[in-house]
Amino acid sequence: MIDSIIFDFGNVFINLDIEKGFKESLLQLGINELPKDIININNSYETGKISTEEFISFYTEKFSHLTENQLVDLWNIILKDFPKQRLEFLRALKAQNKYKLILLSNTNELHINWIKERVSFYEEFKNCFDAFYLSHEIHLRKPNTDIFEFVLNTHHLKPEKCLFIDDNVDNIFTAKSLNINTWHITPYKEDITELLSKQKHLL
């Protein structure tokens, strides 16, 4: 039986619009695809290897037709709403005192600051978890194996007793390779509030 549940953040709790955001970003940046240097700088920022100031400086130098505020808004464009019923579900799940609850998210300081400013219950949400891991704080990111091993080893978890929930198939594949149970959730078609019914065979 499952004794630990590891949750992604984006498209599990907070809604994202990645496809639309990506298209809008390319349009405003004036490019057709992301070159390697942008991919590398984004990954470095997401793992906390560079500061927010360095990250913004890279973009303002490369795309001088956009202001710093415009670039920050563009970076945050994928972030949408956080339905409060998901917090209520999480609160009820925590009250059961049946599972260790862990959040494991690829994110960055700008995104988290945006969420803190706009999601009034962010701190309550965070406090529902036994552990709250953000990639830019722990310097690890999914889908790399080491981030999952970090969580398993830190909390002395048995992978076969863990359930990992994520909307990204690459992250799911890595978790499966480590014998972690998974739920590849489909945004806007499935909802985390359906966890106990959708995964009742495990829970």
Coordinates of N, CA and C in Angstrom, one line a residue:
M1 N 0.8 -1.2 0.0 CA 0.0 0.0 0.0 C 0.9 1.3 0.0
I2 N 0.3 2.3 -0.6 CA 1.0 3.6 -0.6 C 1.1 4.2 0.7
D3 N 2.3 4.7 1.1 CA 2.4 5.5 2.3 C 2.9 6.9 2.1
S4 N 3.3 7.2 0.8 CA 3.8 8.6 0.5 C 3.3 9.0 -0.9
I5 N 2.9 10.2 -1.0 CA 2.4 10.8 -2.3 C 3.3 12.0 -2.6
I6 N 3.9 11.9 -3.8 CA 4.7 13.0 -4.3 C 4.0 13.7 -5.4
F7 N 3.8 15.0 -5.2 CA 3.0 15.8 -6.2 C 3.8 16.8 -7.0
D8 N 3.5 16.9 -8.2 CA 4.0 18.1 -9.0 C 3.2 19.3 -8.6
F9 N 3.6 20.5 -9.0 CA 2.8 21.7 -8.7 C 2.0 22.2 -9.9
G10 N 2.7 22.6 -11.0 CA 2.0 23.1 -12.2 C 1.2 22.1 -12.9
N11 N 0.0 22.4 -13.2 CA -1.0 21.6 -13.9 C -1.5 20.4 -13.0
V12 N -1.1 20.5 -11.7 CA -1.7 19.6 -10.7 C -2.4 20.4 -9.7
F13 N -1.8 21.5 -9.2 CA -2.5 22.4 -8.3 C -2.8 23.7 -9.0
I14 N -1.8 24.4 -9.5 CA -2.0 25.6 -10.2 C -2.1 25.3 -11.7
N15 N -3.1 25.9 -12.3 CA -3.3 25.7 -13.8 C -2.2 26.4 -14.6
L16 N -1.8 25.8 -15.7 CA -0.8 26.4 -16.6 C -1.4 26.4 -18.0
D17 N -0.9 27.3 -18.8 CA -1.2 27.2 -20.3 C 0.1 27.2 -21.0
I18 N 0.8 26.1 -21.0 CA 2.1 26.0 -21.5 C 2.2 26.3 -23.0
E19 N 1.3 25.7 -23.8 CA 1.3 25.8 -25.2 C 1.1 27.2 -25.7
K20 N 0.0 27.8 -25.1 CA -0.3 29.2 -25.5 C 0.9 30.2 -25.1
G21 N 1.4 29.9 -23.9 CA 2.4 30.7 -23.3 C 3.7 30.6 -24.2
F22 N 4.0 29.4 -24.7 CA 5.2 29.2 -25.5 C 5.0 29.9 -26.8
K23 N 3.9 29.8 -27.4 CA 3.6 30.5 -28.7 C 3.7 32.0 -28.6
E24 N 3.2 32.6 -27.5 CA 3.2 34.0 -27.3 C 4.6 34.5 -27.0
S25 N 5.4 33.7 -26.3 CA 6.7 34.0 -26.0 C 7.6 34.1 -27.2
L26 N 7.5 33.1 -28.1 CA 8.2 33.1 -29.4 C 7.8 34.4 -30.2
L27 N 6.5 34.7 -30.2 CA 6.0 35.8 -31.0 C 6.6 37.1 -30.5
Q28 N 6.6 37.3 -29.1 CA 7.1 38.6 -28.6 C 8.6 38.7 -28.6
L29 N 9.3 37.5 -28.5 CA 10.7 37.6 -28.6 C 11.2 37.7 -30.0
G30 N 10.3 37.4 -31.0 CA 10.7 37.5 -32.4 C 11.5 36.4 -32.9
I31 N 11.3 35.2 -32.4 CA 12.0 34.0 -32.8 C 11.1 32.9 -33.2
N32 N 11.5 31.9 -33.9 CA 10.7 30.8 -34.3 C 10.8 29.6 -33.4
E33 N 11.9 29.5 -32.8 CA 12.2 28.4 -31.8 C 13.2 28.8 -30.8
L34 N 13.3 28.0 -29.7 CA 14.2 28.4 -28.7 C 15.6 27.9 -29.0
P35 N 16.6 28.8 -29.2 CA 18.0 28.4 -29.4 C 18.6 27.7 -28.2
K36 N 19.7 27.0 -28.3 CA 20.3 26.3 -27.3 C 20.7 27.2 -26.1
D37 N 21.1 28.4 -26.3 CA 21.6 29.2 -25.2 C 20.4 29.6 -24.3
I38 N 19.2 29.8 -24.9 CA 18.0 30.1 -24.1 C 17.6 28.9 -23.3
I39 N 17.6 27.7 -23.9 CA 17.3 26.5 -23.2 C 18.2 26.3 -22.0
N40 N 19.5 26.5 -22.3 CA 20.5 26.3 -21.2 C 20.3 27.3 -20.1
I41 N 20.0 28.6 -20.4 CA 19.9 29.6 -19.4 C 18.6 29.3 -18.6
N42 N 17.5 28.9 -19.2 CA 16.3 28.5 -18.5 C 16.5 27.4 -17.5
N43 N 17.3 26.4 -18.0 CA 17.5 25.2 -17.1 C 18.4 25.7 -15.9
S44 N 19.4 26.5 -16.2 CA 20.2 27.0 -15.1 C 19.4 27.8 -14.1
Y45 N 18.5 28.6 -14.6 CA 17.7 29.4 -13.7 C 16.8 28.5 -12.8
E46 N 16.2 27.5 -13.5 CA 15.3 26.6 -12.8 C 16.0 25.7 -11.8
T47 N 17.3 25.6 -11.9 CA 18.0 24.8 -10.9 C 18.8 25.7 -9.9
G48 N 18.6 27.0 -10.0 CA 19.2 27.9 -9.1 C 20.6 28.2 -9.3
K49 N 21.1 27.9 -10.5 CA 22.6 28.1 -10.7 C 22.9 29.5 -11.1
I50 N 21.9 30.3 -11.5 CA 22.0 31.7 -11.7 C 20.9 32.4 -10.9
S51 N 21.2 33.7 -10.6 CA 20.2 34.5 -9.9 C 19.1 35.0 -10.8
T52 N 18.1 35.6 -10.2 CA 17.0 36.2 -11.0 C 17.6 37.4 -11.8
E53 N 18.5 38.1 -11.1 CA 19.1 39.3 -11.7 C 19.9 38.9 -13.0
E54 N 20.7 37.8 -12.9 CA 21.5 37.3 -14.0 C 20.6 36.8 -15.1
F55 N 19.5 36.2 -14.7 CA 18.5 35.6 -15.7 C 17.9 36.8 -16.5
I56 N 17.4 37.8 -15.8 CA 16.8 38.9 -16.5 C 17.8 39.7 -17.3
S57 N 19.0 39.8 -16.8 CA 20.1 40.5 -17.6 C 20.3 39.8 -18.9
F58 N 20.4 38.5 -18.9 CA 20.6 37.7 -20.1 C 19.5 38.1 -21.2
Y59 N 18.2 38.1 -20.7 CA 17.1 38.3 -21.6 C 17.1 39.8 -22.1
T60 N 17.4 40.7 -21.2 CA 17.3 42.1 -21.6 C 18.4 42.5 -22.6
E61 N 19.6 41.8 -22.5 CA 20.7 42.0 -23.5 C 20.4 41.3 -24.8
K62 N 19.7 40.2 -24.8 CA 19.5 39.4 -26.0 C 18.2 40.0 -26.7
F63 N 17.3 40.5 -26.0 CA 16.0 41.0 -26.6 C 15.8 42.5 -26.1
S64 N 16.6 43.4 -26.6 CA 16.6 44.8 -26.2 C 15.3 45.5 -26.5
H65 N 14.5 44.9 -27.4 CA 13.2 45.6 -27.8 C 12.1 45.5 -26.7
L66 N 12.4 44.6 -25.7 CA 11.5 44.4 -24.6 C 12.1 45.0 -23.3
T67 N 11.2 45.6 -22.5 CA 11.7 46.1 -21.2 C 11.8 44.9 -20.2
E68 N 12.4 45.2 -19.1 CA 12.5 44.2 -18.0 C 11.2 43.7 -17.5
N69 N 10.3 44.6 -17.3 CA 8.9 44.3 -16.9 C 8.2 43.4 -17.9
Q70 N 8.4 43.8 -19.2 CA 7.7 43.0 -20.2 C 8.3 41.6 -20.3
L71 N 9.6 41.4 -20.1 CA 10.2 40.1 -20.1 C 9.7 39.3 -18.9
V72 N 9.6 39.9 -17.7 CA 9.1 39.2 -16.5 C 7.7 38.7 -16.7
D73 N 6.8 39.6 -17.3 CA 5.4 39.3 -17.6 C 5.4 38.1 -18.6
L74 N 6.3 38.2 -19.5 CA 6.3 37.1 -20.6 C 6.7 35.8 -20.0
W75 N 7.7 35.8 -19.1 CA 8.1 34.6 -18.4 C 7.0 34.0 -17.6
N76 N 6.2 34.8 -17.0 CA 5.1 34.3 -16.1 C 3.8 34.1 -16.8
I77 N 3.8 34.2 -18.1 CA 2.6 34.1 -18.9 C 1.9 32.8 -18.8
I78 N 2.6 31.7 -18.5 CA 2.0 30.4 -18.5 C 1.2 30.2 -17.2
L79 N 1.4 31.0 -16.2 CA 0.8 30.8 -14.9 C -0.7 31.3 -14.9
K80 N -1.6 30.5 -14.5 CA -3.0 30.8 -14.5 C -3.6 30.7 -13.1
D81 N -4.8 30.2 -12.9 CA -5.4 30.2 -11.6 C -5.1 29.0 -10.8
F82 N -5.4 29.1 -9.5 CA -5.2 28.0 -8.5 C -6.6 27.8 -7.9
P83 N -7.4 26.8 -8.4 CA -8.7 26.6 -7.9 C -8.7 26.2 -6.4
K84 N -9.5 26.9 -5.6 CA -9.4 26.7 -4.2 C -9.9 25.3 -3.7
Q85 N -10.7 24.6 -4.5 CA -11.1 23.3 -4.1 C -10.0 22.3 -4.1
R86 N -8.9 22.6 -4.8 CA -7.7 21.8 -4.7 C -7.0 21.9 -3.4
L87 N -7.0 23.1 -2.8 CA -6.5 23.3 -1.5 C -7.3 22.6 -0.5
E88 N -8.6 22.7 -0.6 CA -9.6 22.0 0.3 C -9.4 20.5 0.3
F89 N -9.2 20.0 -0.9 CA -8.9 18.5 -1.1 C -7.6 18.2 -0.3
L90 N -6.6 19.0 -0.6 CA -5.3 18.7 0.1 C -5.4 18.8 1.6
R91 N -6.1 19.8 2.1 CA -6.3 19.9 3.5 C -7.0 18.7 4.1
A92 N -8.0 18.2 3.4 CA -8.7 17.0 3.9 C -7.8 15.7 3.8
L93 N -7.0 15.7 2.8 CA -6.0 14.5 2.7 C -5.0 14.5 3.8
K94 N -4.5 15.7 4.1 CA -3.6 15.8 5.2 C -4.2 15.5 6.5
A95 N -5.5 15.8 6.7 CA -6.2 15.5 7.9 C -6.3 14.0 8.2
Q96 N -6.3 13.2 7.1 CA -6.4 11.8 7.3 C -5.2 11.2 8.0
N97 N -4.0 12.0 7.9 CA -2.8 11.6 8.6 C -2.4 10.1 8.1
K98 N -2.6 9.8 6.9 CA -2.4 8.5 6.4 C -1.2 8.4 5.5
Y99 N -0.8 9.6 4.8 CA 0.2 9.6 3.8 C 1.2 10.7 4.2
K100 N 2.5 10.4 3.8 CA 3.5 11.5 3.8 C 3.3 12.3 2.5
L101 N 3.1 13.6 2.6 CA 2.8 14.4 1.4 C 4.0 15.3 1.1
I102 N 4.4 15.1 -0.2 CA 5.7 15.8 -0.6 C 5.4 16.5 -1.9
L103 N 5.8 17.8 -2.0 CA 5.7 18.5 -3.3 C 7.1 18.5 -4.0
L104 N 7.1 18.2 -5.3 CA 8.4 18.2 -6.0 C 8.1 18.9 -7.3
S105 N 8.7 20.1 -7.4 CA 8.3 21.0 -8.6 C 9.5 21.6 -9.3
N106 N 9.5 21.5 -10.6 CA 10.5 22.3 -11.4 C 9.9 23.7 -11.5
T107 N 10.6 24.7 -10.8 CA 10.1 26.0 -10.8 C 11.3 27.0 -10.6
N108 N 11.0 28.2 -10.4 CA 12.0 29.3 -10.2 C 11.5 30.4 -9.4
E109 N 12.4 31.3 -9.0 CA 12.0 32.4 -8.1 C 10.9 33.3 -8.7
L110 N 11.0 33.7 -10.0 CA 10.0 34.6 -10.5 C 8.6 34.0 -10.5
H111 N 8.5 32.7 -10.8 CA 7.2 32.0 -10.8 C 6.7 32.0 -9.4
I112 N 7.5 31.6 -8.5 CA 7.1 31.5 -7.1 C 6.7 32.9 -6.5
N113 N 7.4 33.9 -6.9 CA 7.0 35.2 -6.4 C 5.7 35.6 -7.0
W114 N 5.4 35.3 -8.3 CA 4.1 35.6 -8.9 C 3.0 34.9 -8.1
I115 N 3.3 33.6 -7.8 CA 2.2 32.8 -7.1 C 2.0 33.4 -5.7
K116 N 3.0 33.7 -5.0 CA 2.9 34.3 -3.6 C 2.1 35.6 -3.6
E117 N 2.3 36.4 -4.7 CA 1.5 37.7 -4.8 C 0.1 37.5 -5.1
R118 N -0.3 36.4 -5.8 CA -1.6 36.3 -6.3 C -2.5 35.2 -5.7
V119 N -1.8 34.2 -5.1 CA -2.5 33.1 -4.4 C -2.5 33.4 -2.9
S120 N -3.6 33.8 -2.4 CA -3.7 34.3 -1.0 C -3.4 33.2 0.0
F121 N -3.7 31.9 -0.5 CA -3.5 30.8 0.5 C -2.3 30.0 0.2
Y122 N -1.3 30.6 -0.4 CA 0.0 29.9 -0.8 C 0.6 29.3 0.5
E123 N 0.8 30.1 1.5 CA 1.4 29.6 2.7 C 0.7 28.4 3.3
E124 N -0.7 28.5 3.4 CA -1.5 27.4 3.9 C -1.3 26.2 3.0
F125 N -1.2 26.4 1.7 CA -1.0 25.3 0.8 C 0.4 24.6 1.1
K126 N 1.4 25.4 1.2 CA 2.7 24.9 1.5 C 2.8 24.1 2.8
N127 N 2.1 24.6 3.8 CA 2.1 24.0 5.1 C 1.4 22.6 5.1
C128 N 0.6 22.3 4.1 CA 0.0 21.0 4.0 C 0.9 19.9 3.8
F129 N 2.1 20.2 3.3 CA 3.1 19.2 2.9 C 4.1 18.9 4.0
D130 N 4.5 17.7 4.1 CA 5.6 17.3 5.0 C 6.9 17.7 4.5
A131 N 7.0 17.9 3.2 CA 8.3 18.4 2.5 C 7.9 19.1 1.3
F132 N 8.6 20.2 0.9 CA 8.2 21.1 -0.2 C 9.4 21.4 -0.9
Y133 N 9.7 20.7 -2.0 CA 10.9 20.9 -2.8 C 10.7 21.6 -4.1
L134 N 11.4 22.7 -4.3 CA 11.4 23.5 -5.5 C 12.8 23.4 -6.2
S135 N 12.8 23.1 -7.5 CA 14.0 22.8 -8.2 C 15.1 23.9 -8.0
H136 N 14.7 25.2 -8.0 CA 15.7 26.2 -7.9 C 16.3 26.3 -6.5
E137 N 15.6 25.7 -5.5 CA 16.1 25.7 -4.1 C 17.0 24.5 -3.8
I138 N 16.7 23.4 -4.4 CA 17.5 22.2 -4.2 C 18.5 21.9 -5.3
H139 N 18.5 22.7 -6.3 CA 19.5 22.6 -7.4 C 19.4 21.3 -8.2
L140 N 18.2 20.7 -8.3 CA 17.9 19.5 -9.0 C 16.6 19.7 -9.8
R141 N 16.5 19.0 -10.9 CA 15.3 19.2 -11.6 C 14.8 17.8 -12.3
K142 N 13.5 17.7 -12.4 CA 13.0 16.6 -13.2 C 13.2 16.8 -14.7
P143 N 13.4 15.8 -15.5 CA 13.2 14.4 -15.2 C 14.4 13.6 -14.8
N144 N 15.5 14.3 -14.3 CA 16.7 13.6 -13.9 C 16.5 12.7 -12.8
T145 N 17.1 11.6 -12.8 CA 17.0 10.5 -11.8 C 17.4 11.0 -10.4
D146 N 18.4 11.9 -10.4 CA 18.9 12.3 -9.1 C 17.9 13.0 -8.2
I147 N 17.0 13.7 -8.8 CA 16.0 14.5 -7.9 C 15.1 13.5 -7.2
F148 N 14.7 12.4 -7.9 CA 13.9 11.4 -7.3 C 14.6 10.6 -6.2
E149 N 15.9 10.3 -6.5 CA 16.7 9.6 -5.5 C 16.9 10.5 -4.3
F150 N 17.0 11.8 -4.5 CA 17.2 12.7 -3.4 C 16.0 12.6 -2.5
V151 N 14.8 12.6 -3.0 CA 13.6 12.5 -2.2 C 13.5 11.2 -1.5
L152 N 13.7 10.1 -2.2 CA 13.6 8.8 -1.7 C 14.6 8.6 -0.5
N153 N 15.9 9.1 -0.7 CA 16.9 8.9 0.3 C 16.7 9.8 1.5
T154 N 16.3 11.0 1.2 CA 16.1 12.0 2.3 C 15.1 11.5 3.3
H155 N 14.0 10.9 2.7 CA 12.9 10.5 3.6 C 12.8 9.0 3.8
H156 N 13.8 8.3 3.4 CA 13.9 6.8 3.6 C 12.7 6.1 3.1
L157 N 12.3 6.5 1.9 CA 11.1 5.9 1.3 C 11.4 4.7 0.4
K158 N 10.5 3.8 0.4 CA 10.5 2.7 -0.5 C 9.7 3.1 -1.8
P159 N 10.4 3.0 -3.0 CA 9.7 3.5 -4.2 C 8.4 2.8 -4.4
E160 N 8.3 1.5 -4.2 CA 7.0 0.8 -4.4 C 5.9 1.2 -3.5
K161 N 6.2 2.0 -2.5 CA 5.2 2.5 -1.6 C 4.9 4.0 -1.8
C162 N 5.4 4.5 -2.9 CA 5.2 5.9 -3.2 C 4.3 6.1 -4.5
L163 N 3.6 7.1 -4.5 CA 2.8 7.5 -5.7 C 3.2 8.9 -6.1
F164 N 3.7 9.0 -7.4 CA 4.1 10.2 -8.0 C 3.1 10.7 -9.0
I165 N 2.7 12.0 -8.9 CA 1.7 12.6 -9.8 C 2.3 13.7 -10.5
D166 N 2.2 13.7 -11.9 CA 2.8 14.7 -12.7 C 2.1 14.7 -14.0
D167 N 2.1 15.9 -14.7 CA 1.5 16.0 -16.0 C 2.5 15.8 -17.1
N168 N 3.8 15.7 -16.8 CA 4.8 15.6 -17.8 C 5.3 14.1 -18.0
V169 N 5.2 13.6 -19.2 CA 5.4 12.2 -19.4 C 6.9 11.8 -19.1
D170 N 7.8 12.7 -19.4 CA 9.2 12.4 -19.2 C 9.5 12.2 -17.7
N171 N 8.8 13.0 -16.9 CA 9.0 12.9 -15.4 C 8.4 11.6 -14.9
I172 N 7.3 11.2 -15.5 CA 6.6 9.9 -15.2 C 7.5 8.7 -15.6
F173 N 8.1 8.8 -16.7 CA 9.0 7.7 -17.2 C 10.2 7.5 -16.2
T174 N 10.8 8.6 -15.7 CA 11.9 8.4 -14.8 C 11.4 7.8 -13.5
A175 N 10.3 8.3 -13.0 CA 9.7 7.7 -11.7 C 9.4 6.2 -11.9
K176 N 8.9 5.9 -13.0 CA 8.6 4.4 -13.2 C 9.8 3.6 -13.3
S177 N 10.9 4.2 -13.9 CA 12.2 3.4 -13.9 C 12.7 3.1 -12.6
L178 N 12.3 3.9 -11.6 CA 12.8 3.7 -10.2 C 11.8 2.9 -9.4
N179 N 10.8 2.3 -10.1 CA 9.7 1.5 -9.4 C 8.8 2.3 -8.6
I180 N 8.7 3.6 -8.8 CA 7.7 4.4 -8.2 C 6.3 4.3 -8.9
N181 N 5.3 4.2 -8.2 CA 3.9 4.2 -8.8 C 3.6 5.6 -9.3
T182 N 2.9 5.7 -10.4 CA 2.7 7.0 -11.0 C 1.2 7.2 -11.5
W183 N 0.9 8.4 -11.5 CA -0.4 8.9 -12.2 C 0.0 10.0 -13.1
H184 N -0.1 9.7 -14.4 CA 0.2 10.8 -15.4 C -1.1 11.5 -15.6
I185 N -1.3 12.6 -14.9 CA -2.6 13.3 -14.8 C -2.7 14.2 -16.1
T186 N -3.9 14.2 -16.7 CA -4.2 15.0 -17.9 C -4.8 16.3 -17.5
P187 N -4.1 17.4 -17.7 CA -4.7 18.7 -17.3 C -6.0 19.0 -18.0
Y188 N -6.9 19.6 -17.3 CA -8.2 20.1 -17.8 C -9.1 18.9 -18.1
K189 N -8.7 17.7 -18.0 CA -9.5 16.5 -18.2 C -9.6 15.7 -16.9
E190 N -8.6 15.7 -16.2 CA -8.6 15.1 -14.8 C -8.2 16.1 -13.8
D191 N -8.6 15.9 -12.6 CA -8.3 16.9 -11.5 C -7.7 16.1 -10.3
I192 N -6.8 16.8 -9.6 CA -6.2 16.2 -8.5 C -7.2 15.8 -7.4
T193 N -8.3 16.5 -7.4 CA -9.4 16.2 -6.4 C -10.0 14.9 -6.6
E194 N -9.7 14.2 -7.8 CA -10.2 12.9 -8.1 C -9.2 11.8 -7.7
L195 N -8.2 12.2 -7.0 CA -7.1 11.2 -6.6 C -7.6 10.0 -6.0
L196 N -8.4 10.1 -5.0 CA -8.8 8.9 -4.2 C -9.7 8.0 -5.0
S197 N -10.4 8.5 -6.0 CA -11.2 7.6 -6.8 C -10.4 7.1 -8.0
K198 N -9.6 7.9 -8.6 CA -8.8 7.5 -9.8 C -7.7 6.5 -9.4
Q199 N -7.2 6.6 -8.2 CA -6.1 5.8 -7.8 C -6.5 4.9 -6.6
K200 N -7.7 4.5 -6.5 CA -8.2 3.7 -5.4 C -7.5 2.4 -5.3
H201 N -7.1 1.9 -6.5 CA -6.4 0.6 -6.5 C -5.1 0.6 -5.7
L202 N -4.5 1.8 -5.6 CA -3.3 2.0 -4.8 C -3.5 2.5 -3.4
L203 N -4.5 3.3 -3.3 CA -4.7 4.0 -2.0 C -5.8 3.3 -1.1

